[in-house]
Amino acid sequence: MRKSESSVAAAAPSPTPLTEYPGEDPRAARAGIQVIARAAEILRTLSSHPGGLSLGAIAKEVDLPRSTVQRIVDALGAEGLTMSASGGSGVRLGPAILSLANATKFEIADLVRDALVDLSKATGETVDLSILDQNKAVFIDQVQGTHVLRAVSAVGAAFPLHCSANGKALLAMLDDAALAKMKGKLKFEQLTPHTLRSWDDLAKDIESTRATHVAVDREENSLGICAVAIGLLGPMDQRIAISVPTPTHRFVQNEALLTEKLVECRARLLAGPLRRA
Protein backbone atom coordinates (compact mmCIF):
# COMPACT_ATOMS: atom_id res chain seq x y z
CA MET A 1 0.00 0.00 0.00
CA ARG A 2 1.03 3.63 -0.45
CA LYS A 3 2.62 5.05 2.65
CA SER A 4 1.05 8.07 4.34
CA GLU A 5 2.51 11.39 3.28
CA SER A 6 5.01 12.78 5.74
CA SER A 7 4.20 15.95 7.64
CA VAL A 8 7.62 17.21 6.57
CA ALA A 9 7.05 19.26 3.41
CA ALA A 10 10.43 18.34 1.90
CA ALA A 11 9.75 14.60 2.03
CA ALA A 12 8.48 13.17 -1.27
CA PRO A 13 5.67 10.62 -1.21
CA SER A 14 6.58 7.01 -1.91
CA PRO A 15 5.86 5.91 -5.49
CA THR A 16 2.74 3.90 -6.09
CA PRO A 17 3.53 0.16 -6.51
CA LEU A 18 3.13 -1.03 -10.08
CA THR A 19 0.28 -3.38 -9.13
CA GLU A 20 -1.83 -0.65 -7.53
CA TYR A 21 -3.63 2.38 -8.92
CA PRO A 22 -5.15 5.39 -7.20
CA GLY A 23 -8.50 4.48 -5.70
CA GLU A 24 -7.99 0.74 -6.19
CA ASP A 25 -8.47 -1.73 -3.35
CA PRO A 26 -5.03 -3.38 -2.93
CA ARG A 27 -6.63 -6.63 -1.75
CA ALA A 28 -8.77 -6.82 -4.88
CA ALA A 29 -5.71 -6.10 -7.03
CA ARG A 30 -3.72 -8.90 -5.42
CA ALA A 31 -6.66 -11.29 -5.78
CA GLY A 32 -6.96 -10.45 -9.47
CA ILE A 33 -3.27 -11.04 -10.05
CA GLN A 34 -3.49 -14.37 -8.24
CA VAL A 35 -6.36 -15.49 -10.47
CA ILE A 36 -4.35 -14.59 -13.59
CA ALA A 37 -1.34 -16.52 -12.29
CA ARG A 38 -3.48 -19.56 -11.52
CA ALA A 39 -5.14 -19.42 -14.94
CA ALA A 40 -1.72 -19.27 -16.61
CA GLU A 41 -0.59 -22.28 -14.57
CA ILE A 42 -3.64 -24.25 -15.64
CA LEU A 43 -3.06 -23.37 -19.30
CA ARG A 44 0.60 -24.44 -19.06
CA THR A 45 -0.48 -27.71 -17.45
CA LEU A 46 -2.94 -28.40 -20.25
CA SER A 47 -0.27 -27.60 -22.83
CA SER A 48 1.70 -30.57 -21.48
CA HIS A 49 -1.34 -32.86 -21.92
CA PRO A 50 -2.70 -32.33 -25.46
CA GLY A 51 -5.34 -35.02 -24.97
CA GLY A 52 -6.79 -33.18 -21.99
CA LEU A 53 -7.12 -33.73 -18.24
CA SER A 54 -9.97 -34.14 -15.81
CA LEU A 55 -10.64 -31.30 -13.38
CA GLY A 56 -9.36 -33.50 -10.57
CA ALA A 57 -6.12 -34.20 -12.41
CA ILE A 58 -5.63 -30.50 -13.11
CA ALA A 59 -6.27 -29.68 -9.46
CA LYS A 60 -3.61 -32.19 -8.44
CA GLU A 61 -1.10 -30.85 -10.97
CA VAL A 62 -1.50 -27.20 -9.92
CA ASP A 63 -2.15 -27.91 -6.23
CA LEU A 64 -5.48 -26.06 -6.06
CA PRO A 65 -8.94 -27.07 -4.82
CA ARG A 66 -11.08 -28.67 -7.50
CA SER A 67 -13.75 -26.00 -7.03
CA THR A 68 -11.20 -23.26 -7.75
CA VAL A 69 -10.03 -25.07 -10.87
CA GLN A 70 -13.65 -25.46 -11.98
CA ARG A 71 -14.31 -21.72 -11.75
CA ILE A 72 -11.12 -20.78 -13.60
CA VAL A 73 -11.65 -23.40 -16.32
CA ASP A 74 -15.23 -22.20 -16.82
CA ALA A 75 -13.97 -18.63 -17.27
CA LEU A 76 -11.26 -19.77 -19.68
CA GLY A 77 -13.79 -21.83 -21.60
CA ALA A 78 -16.08 -18.82 -22.01
CA GLU A 79 -13.18 -17.12 -23.83
CA GLY A 80 -12.41 -20.16 -25.99
CA LEU A 81 -9.10 -20.79 -24.22
CA THR A 82 -10.22 -24.23 -23.01
CA MET A 83 -12.75 -26.75 -24.29
CA SER A 84 -14.07 -30.21 -23.51
CA ALA A 85 -11.74 -33.05 -24.42
CA SER A 86 -12.86 -35.86 -26.71
CA GLY A 87 -15.58 -37.87 -25.03
CA GLY A 88 -16.37 -35.03 -22.65
CA SER A 89 -14.31 -36.61 -19.87
CA GLY A 90 -11.92 -33.74 -19.38
CA VAL A 91 -10.62 -30.37 -20.50
CA ARG A 92 -8.08 -29.42 -23.15
CA LEU A 93 -6.75 -26.22 -24.67
CA GLY A 94 -9.26 -24.40 -26.84
CA PRO A 95 -9.03 -22.91 -30.35
CA ALA A 96 -8.49 -19.35 -29.10
CA ILE A 97 -5.02 -20.42 -27.91
CA LEU A 98 -3.94 -21.00 -31.50
CA SER A 99 -5.00 -17.54 -32.66
CA LEU A 100 -3.15 -15.98 -29.72
CA ALA A 101 -0.03 -17.99 -30.50
CA ASN A 102 -0.14 -17.02 -34.18
CA ALA A 103 -0.63 -13.37 -33.27
CA THR A 104 2.65 -13.28 -31.34
CA LYS A 105 4.62 -14.08 -34.51
CA PHE A 106 7.66 -14.96 -32.40
CA GLU A 107 10.61 -16.14 -34.43
CA ILE A 108 12.49 -18.78 -32.51
CA ALA A 109 15.79 -17.16 -33.51
CA ASP A 110 14.68 -13.91 -31.87
CA LEU A 111 13.71 -15.71 -28.68
CA VAL A 112 17.08 -17.39 -28.19
CA ARG A 113 19.41 -14.87 -29.85
CA ASP A 114 20.68 -13.27 -26.63
CA ALA A 115 21.51 -16.68 -25.19
CA LEU A 116 23.42 -17.62 -28.36
CA VAL A 117 25.43 -14.41 -28.21
CA ASP A 118 26.31 -14.93 -24.55
CA LEU A 119 27.25 -18.56 -25.18
CA SER A 120 29.59 -17.50 -27.98
CA LYS A 121 31.16 -14.85 -25.74
CA ALA A 122 31.64 -17.37 -22.92
CA THR A 123 33.37 -19.91 -25.17
CA GLY A 124 34.87 -17.80 -27.93
CA GLU A 125 33.36 -20.30 -30.38
CA THR A 126 30.75 -20.18 -33.12
CA VAL A 127 27.23 -21.06 -31.96
CA ASP A 128 24.62 -22.45 -34.37
CA LEU A 129 20.84 -22.73 -34.12
CA SER A 130 19.18 -25.56 -36.04
CA ILE A 131 15.71 -26.94 -36.62
CA LEU A 132 14.53 -30.40 -37.61
CA ASP A 133 13.48 -30.49 -41.27
CA GLN A 134 12.39 -34.00 -42.25
CA ASN A 135 15.63 -36.02 -42.06
CA LYS A 136 18.03 -33.08 -41.85
CA ALA A 137 19.18 -30.49 -39.32
CA VAL A 138 19.02 -27.05 -40.93
CA PHE A 139 20.88 -23.99 -39.65
CA ILE A 140 18.61 -20.97 -39.18
CA ASP A 141 20.90 -18.67 -37.21
CA GLN A 142 24.53 -18.34 -36.19
CA VAL A 143 26.81 -16.29 -33.96
CA GLN A 144 30.39 -16.45 -35.15
CA GLY A 145 33.20 -17.02 -32.69
CA THR A 146 36.16 -14.76 -32.06
CA HIS A 147 38.97 -17.20 -32.90
CA VAL A 148 40.82 -16.72 -36.18
CA LEU A 149 40.51 -20.47 -36.78
CA ARG A 150 36.85 -21.31 -36.21
CA ALA A 151 34.12 -23.58 -37.52
CA VAL A 152 31.61 -21.71 -39.68
CA SER A 153 28.82 -23.05 -41.89
CA ALA A 154 26.31 -20.96 -43.81
CA VAL A 155 22.84 -20.30 -42.44
CA GLY A 156 20.53 -22.53 -44.45
CA ALA A 157 23.02 -25.38 -44.62
CA ALA A 158 21.60 -28.86 -43.95
CA PHE A 159 23.37 -31.59 -41.99
CA PRO A 160 22.67 -35.33 -41.69
CA LEU A 161 21.07 -36.27 -38.40
CA HIS A 162 23.16 -39.37 -37.74
CA CYS A 163 26.59 -37.74 -37.77
CA SER A 164 26.16 -34.22 -36.39
CA ALA A 165 25.80 -33.04 -32.80
CA ASN A 166 22.78 -30.90 -33.63
CA GLY A 167 21.22 -33.79 -35.55
CA LYS A 168 21.63 -36.24 -32.68
CA ALA A 169 20.28 -33.66 -30.22
CA LEU A 170 17.17 -33.30 -32.38
CA LEU A 171 16.75 -37.08 -32.71
CA ALA A 172 16.99 -37.50 -28.94
CA MET A 173 13.90 -35.32 -28.56
CA LEU A 174 11.71 -37.66 -30.63
CA ASP A 175 9.61 -40.32 -28.93
CA ASP A 176 10.18 -43.98 -29.78
CA ALA A 177 7.39 -44.07 -32.39
CA ALA A 178 8.79 -41.04 -34.23
CA LEU A 179 12.29 -42.50 -34.02
CA ALA A 180 11.07 -45.74 -35.58
CA LYS A 181 9.68 -43.76 -38.52
CA MET A 182 12.91 -41.78 -38.81
CA LYS A 183 14.96 -44.97 -38.85
CA GLY A 184 13.90 -45.78 -42.40
CA LYS A 185 14.78 -42.28 -43.63
CA LEU A 186 18.42 -42.23 -42.53
CA LYS A 187 21.01 -43.42 -45.03
CA PHE A 188 24.10 -43.51 -42.77
CA GLU A 189 26.31 -41.96 -45.41
CA GLN A 190 29.95 -42.30 -44.37
CA LEU A 191 31.42 -38.79 -44.37
CA THR A 192 34.53 -39.56 -42.30
CA PRO A 193 36.16 -42.67 -40.81
CA HIS A 194 34.42 -41.73 -37.55
CA THR A 195 30.86 -41.55 -38.91
CA LEU A 196 28.43 -43.90 -37.15
CA ARG A 197 27.72 -46.85 -39.41
CA SER A 198 24.50 -48.35 -38.06
CA TRP A 199 21.23 -47.62 -36.31
CA ASP A 200 22.44 -49.60 -33.30
CA ASP A 201 25.42 -47.26 -32.90
CA LEU A 202 23.21 -44.20 -33.31
CA ALA A 203 20.66 -45.55 -30.83
CA LYS A 204 23.38 -45.74 -28.18
CA ASP A 205 24.27 -42.09 -28.79
CA ILE A 206 20.60 -41.10 -28.64
CA GLU A 207 20.18 -42.80 -25.27
CA SER A 208 23.32 -41.08 -23.96
CA THR A 209 22.03 -37.74 -25.20
CA ARG A 210 18.67 -38.27 -23.51
CA ALA A 211 20.46 -39.01 -20.24
CA THR A 212 22.87 -36.05 -20.33
CA HIS A 213 20.94 -33.62 -22.59
CA VAL A 214 24.18 -33.14 -24.56
CA ALA A 215 24.98 -34.67 -27.97
CA VAL A 216 28.54 -34.97 -29.23
CA ASP A 217 30.07 -35.16 -32.71
CA ARG A 218 33.69 -36.32 -32.69
CA GLU A 219 34.79 -35.71 -36.29
CA GLU A 220 31.78 -37.70 -37.49
CA ASN A 221 30.65 -35.10 -40.02
CA SER A 222 33.93 -33.35 -40.90
CA LEU A 223 37.51 -34.27 -40.14
CA GLY A 224 39.10 -31.67 -37.89
CA ILE A 225 35.77 -30.50 -36.47
CA CYS A 226 33.99 -31.65 -33.30
CA ALA A 227 30.84 -30.27 -31.68
CA VAL A 228 28.48 -30.44 -28.74
CA ALA A 229 24.76 -29.66 -28.89
CA ILE A 230 21.56 -29.51 -26.87
CA GLY A 231 17.96 -29.93 -27.98
CA LEU A 232 15.03 -27.79 -26.83
CA LEU A 233 11.35 -27.32 -27.57
CA GLY A 234 10.38 -23.93 -28.88
CA PRO A 235 6.92 -22.36 -29.26
CA MET A 236 4.29 -24.65 -30.78
CA ASP A 237 6.59 -27.60 -29.90
CA GLN A 238 9.14 -26.72 -32.57
CA ARG A 239 12.29 -28.78 -32.04
CA ILE A 240 15.52 -26.81 -32.07
CA ALA A 241 19.16 -27.56 -31.39
CA ILE A 242 21.93 -25.24 -30.25
CA SER A 243 25.41 -26.45 -31.14
CA VAL A 244 28.98 -25.33 -30.61
CA PRO A 245 31.35 -26.61 -33.33
CA THR A 246 35.07 -26.15 -32.87
CA PRO A 247 38.36 -27.33 -34.36
CA THR A 248 39.32 -30.69 -32.90
CA HIS A 249 42.47 -29.47 -31.15
CA ARG A 250 40.50 -26.91 -29.14
CA PHE A 251 37.65 -29.34 -28.53
CA VAL A 252 40.03 -31.84 -26.92
CA GLN A 253 41.30 -29.11 -24.59
CA ASN A 254 37.94 -27.46 -23.85
CA GLU A 255 35.23 -30.15 -24.11
CA ALA A 256 34.34 -29.90 -20.41
CA LEU A 257 34.04 -26.10 -20.58
CA LEU A 258 31.99 -26.18 -23.78
CA THR A 259 29.63 -28.75 -22.28
CA GLU A 260 29.28 -26.77 -19.05
CA LYS A 261 28.44 -23.51 -20.84
CA LEU A 262 26.02 -25.27 -23.16
CA VAL A 263 24.18 -26.85 -20.23
CA GLU A 264 24.01 -23.42 -18.56
CA CYS A 265 22.55 -22.00 -21.77
CA ARG A 266 19.90 -24.73 -21.78
CA ALA A 267 18.95 -24.00 -18.18
CA ARG A 268 18.72 -20.27 -18.90
CA LEU A 269 16.40 -20.78 -21.86
CA LEU A 270 14.19 -23.26 -20.02
CA ALA A 271 13.84 -20.80 -17.14
CA GLY A 272 13.23 -17.84 -19.45
CA PRO A 273 12.23 -17.54 -23.13
CA LEU A 274 11.39 -21.23 -23.54
CA ARG A 275 9.76 -21.76 -20.15
CA ARG A 276 6.87 -24.18 -20.51
CA ALA A 277 5.44 -24.70 -17.03
C-alpha positions as semicolon CSV with decimal commas, in nm:
position;residue;x (nm);y (nm);z (nm)
1;M;0,000;0,000;0,000
2;R;0,103;0,363;-0,045
3;K;0,262;0,505;0,265
4;S;0,105;0,807;0,434
5;E;0,251;1,139;0,328
6;S;0,501;1,278;0,574
7;S;0,420;1,595;0,764
8;V;0,762;1,721;0,657
9;A;0,705;1,926;0,341
10;A;1,043;1,834;0,190
11;A;0,975;1,460;0,203
12;A;0,848;1,317;-0,127
13;P;0,567;1,062;-0,121
14;S;0,658;0,701;-0,191
15;P;0,586;0,591;-0,549
16;T;0,274;0,390;-0,609
17;P;0,353;0,016;-0,651
18;L;0,313;-0,103;-1,008
19;T;0,028;-0,338;-0,913
20;E;-0,183;-0,065;-0,753
21;Y;-0,363;0,238;-0,892
22;P;-0,515;0,539;-0,720
23;G;-0,850;0,448;-0,570
24;E;-0,799;0,074;-0,619
25;D;-0,847;-0,173;-0,335
26;P;-0,503;-0,338;-0,293
27;R;-0,663;-0,663;-0,175
28;A;-0,877;-0,682;-0,488
29;A;-0,571;-0,610;-0,703
30;R;-0,372;-0,890;-0,542
31;A;-0,666;-1,129;-0,578
32;G;-0,696;-1,045;-0,947
33;I;-0,327;-1,104;-1,005
34;Q;-0,349;-1,437;-0,824
35;V;-0,636;-1,549;-1,047
36;I;-0,435;-1,459;-1,359
37;A;-0,134;-1,652;-1,229
38;R;-0,348;-1,956;-1,152
39;A;-0,514;-1,942;-1,494
40;A;-0,172;-1,927;-1,661
41;E;-0,059;-2,228;-1,457
42;I;-0,364;-2,425;-1,564
43;L;-0,306;-2,337;-1,930
44;R;0,060;-2,444;-1,906
45;T;-0,048;-2,771;-1,745
46;L;-0,294;-2,840;-2,025
47;S;-0,027;-2,760;-2,283
48;S;0,170;-3,057;-2,148
49;H;-0,134;-3,286;-2,192
50;P;-0,270;-3,233;-2,546
51;G;-0,534;-3,502;-2,497
52;G;-0,679;-3,318;-2,199
53;L;-0,712;-3,373;-1,824
54;S;-0,997;-3,414;-1,581
55;L;-1,064;-3,130;-1,338
56;G;-0,936;-3,350;-1,057
57;A;-0,612;-3,420;-1,241
58;I;-0,563;-3,050;-1,311
59;A;-0,627;-2,968;-0,946
60;K;-0,361;-3,219;-0,844
61;E;-0,110;-3,085;-1,097
62;V;-0,150;-2,720;-0,992
63;D;-0,215;-2,791;-0,623
64;L;-0,548;-2,606;-0,606
65;P;-0,894;-2,707;-0,482
66;R;-1,108;-2,867;-0,750
67;S;-1,375;-2,600;-0,703
68;T;-1,120;-2,326;-0,775
69;V;-1,003;-2,507;-1,087
70;Q;-1,365;-2,546;-1,198
71;R;-1,431;-2,172;-1,175
72;I;-1,112;-2,078;-1,360
73;V;-1,165;-2,340;-1,632
74;D;-1,523;-2,220;-1,682
75;A;-1,397;-1,863;-1,727
76;L;-1,126;-1,977;-1,968
77;G;-1,379;-2,183;-2,160
78;A;-1,608;-1,882;-2,201
79;E;-1,318;-1,712;-2,383
80;G;-1,241;-2,016;-2,599
81;L;-0,910;-2,079;-2,422
82;T;-1,022;-2,423;-2,301
83;M;-1,275;-2,675;-2,429
84;S;-1,407;-3,021;-2,351
85;A;-1,174;-3,305;-2,442
86;S;-1,286;-3,586;-2,671
87;G;-1,558;-3,787;-2,503
88;G;-1,637;-3,503;-2,265
89;S;-1,431;-3,661;-1,987
90;G;-1,192;-3,374;-1,938
91;V;-1,062;-3,037;-2,050
92;R;-0,808;-2,942;-2,315
93;L;-0,675;-2,622;-2,467
94;G;-0,926;-2,440;-2,684
95;P;-0,903;-2,291;-3,035
96;A;-0,849;-1,935;-2,910
97;I;-0,502;-2,042;-2,791
98;L;-0,394;-2,100;-3,150
99;S;-0,500;-1,754;-3,266
100;L;-0,315;-1,598;-2,972
101;A;-0,003;-1,799;-3,050
102;N;-0,014;-1,702;-3,418
103;A;-0,063;-1,337;-3,327
104;T;0,265;-1,328;-3,134
105;K;0,462;-1,408;-3,451
106;F;0,766;-1,496;-3,240
107;E;1,061;-1,614;-3,443
108;I;1,249;-1,878;-3,251
109;A;1,579;-1,716;-3,351
110;D;1,468;-1,391;-3,187
111;L;1,371;-1,571;-2,868
112;V;1,708;-1,739;-2,819
113;R;1,941;-1,487;-2,985
114;D;2,068;-1,327;-2,663
115;A;2,151;-1,668;-2,519
116;L;2,342;-1,762;-2,836
117;V;2,543;-1,441;-2,821
118;D;2,631;-1,493;-2,455
119;L;2,725;-1,856;-2,518
120;S;2,959;-1,750;-2,798
121;K;3,116;-1,485;-2,574
122;A;3,164;-1,737;-2,292
123;T;3,337;-1,991;-2,517
124;G;3,487;-1,780;-2,793
125;E;3,336;-2,030;-3,038
126;T;3,075;-2,018;-3,312
127;V;2,723;-2,106;-3,196
128;D;2,462;-2,245;-3,437
129;L;2,084;-2,273;-3,412
130;S;1,918;-2,556;-3,604
131;I;1,571;-2,694;-3,662
132;L;1,453;-3,040;-3,761
133;D;1,348;-3,049;-4,127
134;Q;1,239;-3,400;-4,225
135;N;1,563;-3,602;-4,206
136;K;1,803;-3,308;-4,185
137;A;1,918;-3,049;-3,932
138;V;1,902;-2,705;-4,093
139;F;2,088;-2,399;-3,965
140;I;1,861;-2,097;-3,918
141;D;2,090;-1,867;-3,721
142;Q;2,453;-1,834;-3,619
143;V;2,681;-1,629;-3,396
144;Q;3,039;-1,645;-3,515
145;G;3,320;-1,702;-3,269
146;T;3,616;-1,476;-3,206
147;H;3,897;-1,720;-3,290
148;V;4,082;-1,672;-3,618
149;L;4,051;-2,047;-3,678
150;R;3,685;-2,131;-3,621
151;A;3,412;-2,358;-3,752
152;V;3,161;-2,171;-3,968
153;S;2,882;-2,305;-4,189
154;A;2,631;-2,096;-4,381
155;V;2,284;-2,030;-4,244
156;G;2,053;-2,253;-4,445
157;A;2,302;-2,538;-4,462
158;A;2,160;-2,886;-4,395
159;F;2,337;-3,159;-4,199
160;P;2,267;-3,533;-4,169
161;L;2,107;-3,627;-3,840
162;H;2,316;-3,937;-3,774
163;C;2,659;-3,774;-3,777
164;S;2,616;-3,422;-3,639
165;A;2,580;-3,304;-3,280
166;N;2,278;-3,090;-3,363
167;G;2,122;-3,379;-3,555
168;K;2,163;-3,624;-3,268
169;A;2,028;-3,366;-3,022
170;L;1,717;-3,330;-3,238
171;L;1,675;-3,708;-3,271
172;A;1,699;-3,750;-2,894
173;M;1,390;-3,532;-2,856
174;L;1,171;-3,766;-3,063
175;D;0,961;-4,032;-2,893
176;D;1,018;-4,398;-2,978
177;A;0,739;-4,407;-3,239
178;A;0,879;-4,104;-3,423
179;L;1,229;-4,250;-3,402
180;A;1,107;-4,574;-3,558
181;K;0,968;-4,376;-3,852
182;M;1,291;-4,178;-3,881
183;K;1,496;-4,497;-3,885
184;G;1,390;-4,578;-4,240
185;K;1,478;-4,228;-4,363
186;L;1,842;-4,223;-4,253
187;K;2,101;-4,342;-4,503
188;F;2,410;-4,351;-4,277
189;E;2,631;-4,196;-4,541
190;Q;2,995;-4,230;-4,437
191;L;3,142;-3,879;-4,437
192;T;3,453;-3,956;-4,230
193;P;3,616;-4,267;-4,081
194;H;3,442;-4,173;-3,755
195;T;3,086;-4,155;-3,891
196;L;2,843;-4,390;-3,715
197;R;2,772;-4,685;-3,941
198;S;2,450;-4,835;-3,806
199;W;2,123;-4,762;-3,631
200;D;2,244;-4,960;-3,330
201;D;2,542;-4,726;-3,290
202;L;2,321;-4,420;-3,331
203;A;2,066;-4,555;-3,083
204;K;2,338;-4,574;-2,818
205;D;2,427;-4,209;-2,879
206;I;2,060;-4,110;-2,864
207;E;2,018;-4,280;-2,527
208;S;2,332;-4,108;-2,396
209;T;2,203;-3,774;-2,520
210;R;1,867;-3,827;-2,351
211;A;2,046;-3,901;-2,024
212;T;2,287;-3,605;-2,033
213;H;2,094;-3,362;-2,259
214;V;2,418;-3,314;-2,456
215;A;2,498;-3,467;-2,797
216;V;2,854;-3,497;-2,923
217;D;3,007;-3,516;-3,271
218;R;3,369;-3,632;-3,269
219;E;3,479;-3,571;-3,629
220;E;3,178;-3,770;-3,749
221;N;3,065;-3,510;-4,002
222;S;3,393;-3,335;-4,090
223;L;3,751;-3,427;-4,014
224;G;3,910;-3,167;-3,789
225;I;3,577;-3,050;-3,647
226;C;3,399;-3,165;-3,330
227;A;3,084;-3,027;-3,168
228;V;2,848;-3,044;-2,874
229;A;2,476;-2,966;-2,889
230;I;2,156;-2,951;-2,687
231;G;1,796;-2,993;-2,798
232;L;1,503;-2,779;-2,683
233;L;1,135;-2,732;-2,757
234;G;1,038;-2,393;-2,888
235;P;0,692;-2,236;-2,926
236;M;0,429;-2,465;-3,078
237;D;0,659;-2,760;-2,990
238;Q;0,914;-2,672;-3,257
239;R;1,229;-2,878;-3,204
240;I;1,552;-2,681;-3,207
241;A;1,916;-2,756;-3,139
242;I;2,193;-2,524;-3,025
243;S;2,541;-2,645;-3,114
244;V;2,898;-2,533;-3,061
245;P;3,135;-2,661;-3,333
246;T;3,507;-2,615;-3,287
247;P;3,836;-2,733;-3,436
248;T;3,932;-3,069;-3,290
249;H;4,247;-2,947;-3,115
250;R;4,050;-2,691;-2,914
251;F;3,765;-2,934;-2,853
252;V;4,003;-3,184;-2,692
253;Q;4,130;-2,911;-2,459
254;N;3,794;-2,746;-2,385
255;E;3,523;-3,015;-2,411
256;A;3,434;-2,990;-2,041
257;L;3,404;-2,610;-2,058
258;L;3,199;-2,618;-2,378
259;T;2,963;-2,875;-2,228
260;E;2,928;-2,677;-1,905
261;K;2,844;-2,351;-2,084
262;L;2,602;-2,527;-2,316
263;V;2,418;-2,685;-2,023
264;E;2,401;-2,342;-1,856
265;C;2,255;-2,200;-2,177
266;R;1,990;-2,473;-2,178
267;A;1,895;-2,400;-1,818
268;R;1,872;-2,027;-1,890
269;L;1,640;-2,078;-2,186
270;L;1,419;-2,326;-2,002
271;A;1,384;-2,080;-1,714
272;G;1,323;-1,784;-1,945
273;P;1,223;-1,754;-2,313
274;L;1,139;-2,123;-2,354
275;R;0,976;-2,176;-2,015
276;R;0,687;-2,418;-2,051
277;A;0,544;-2,470;-1,703
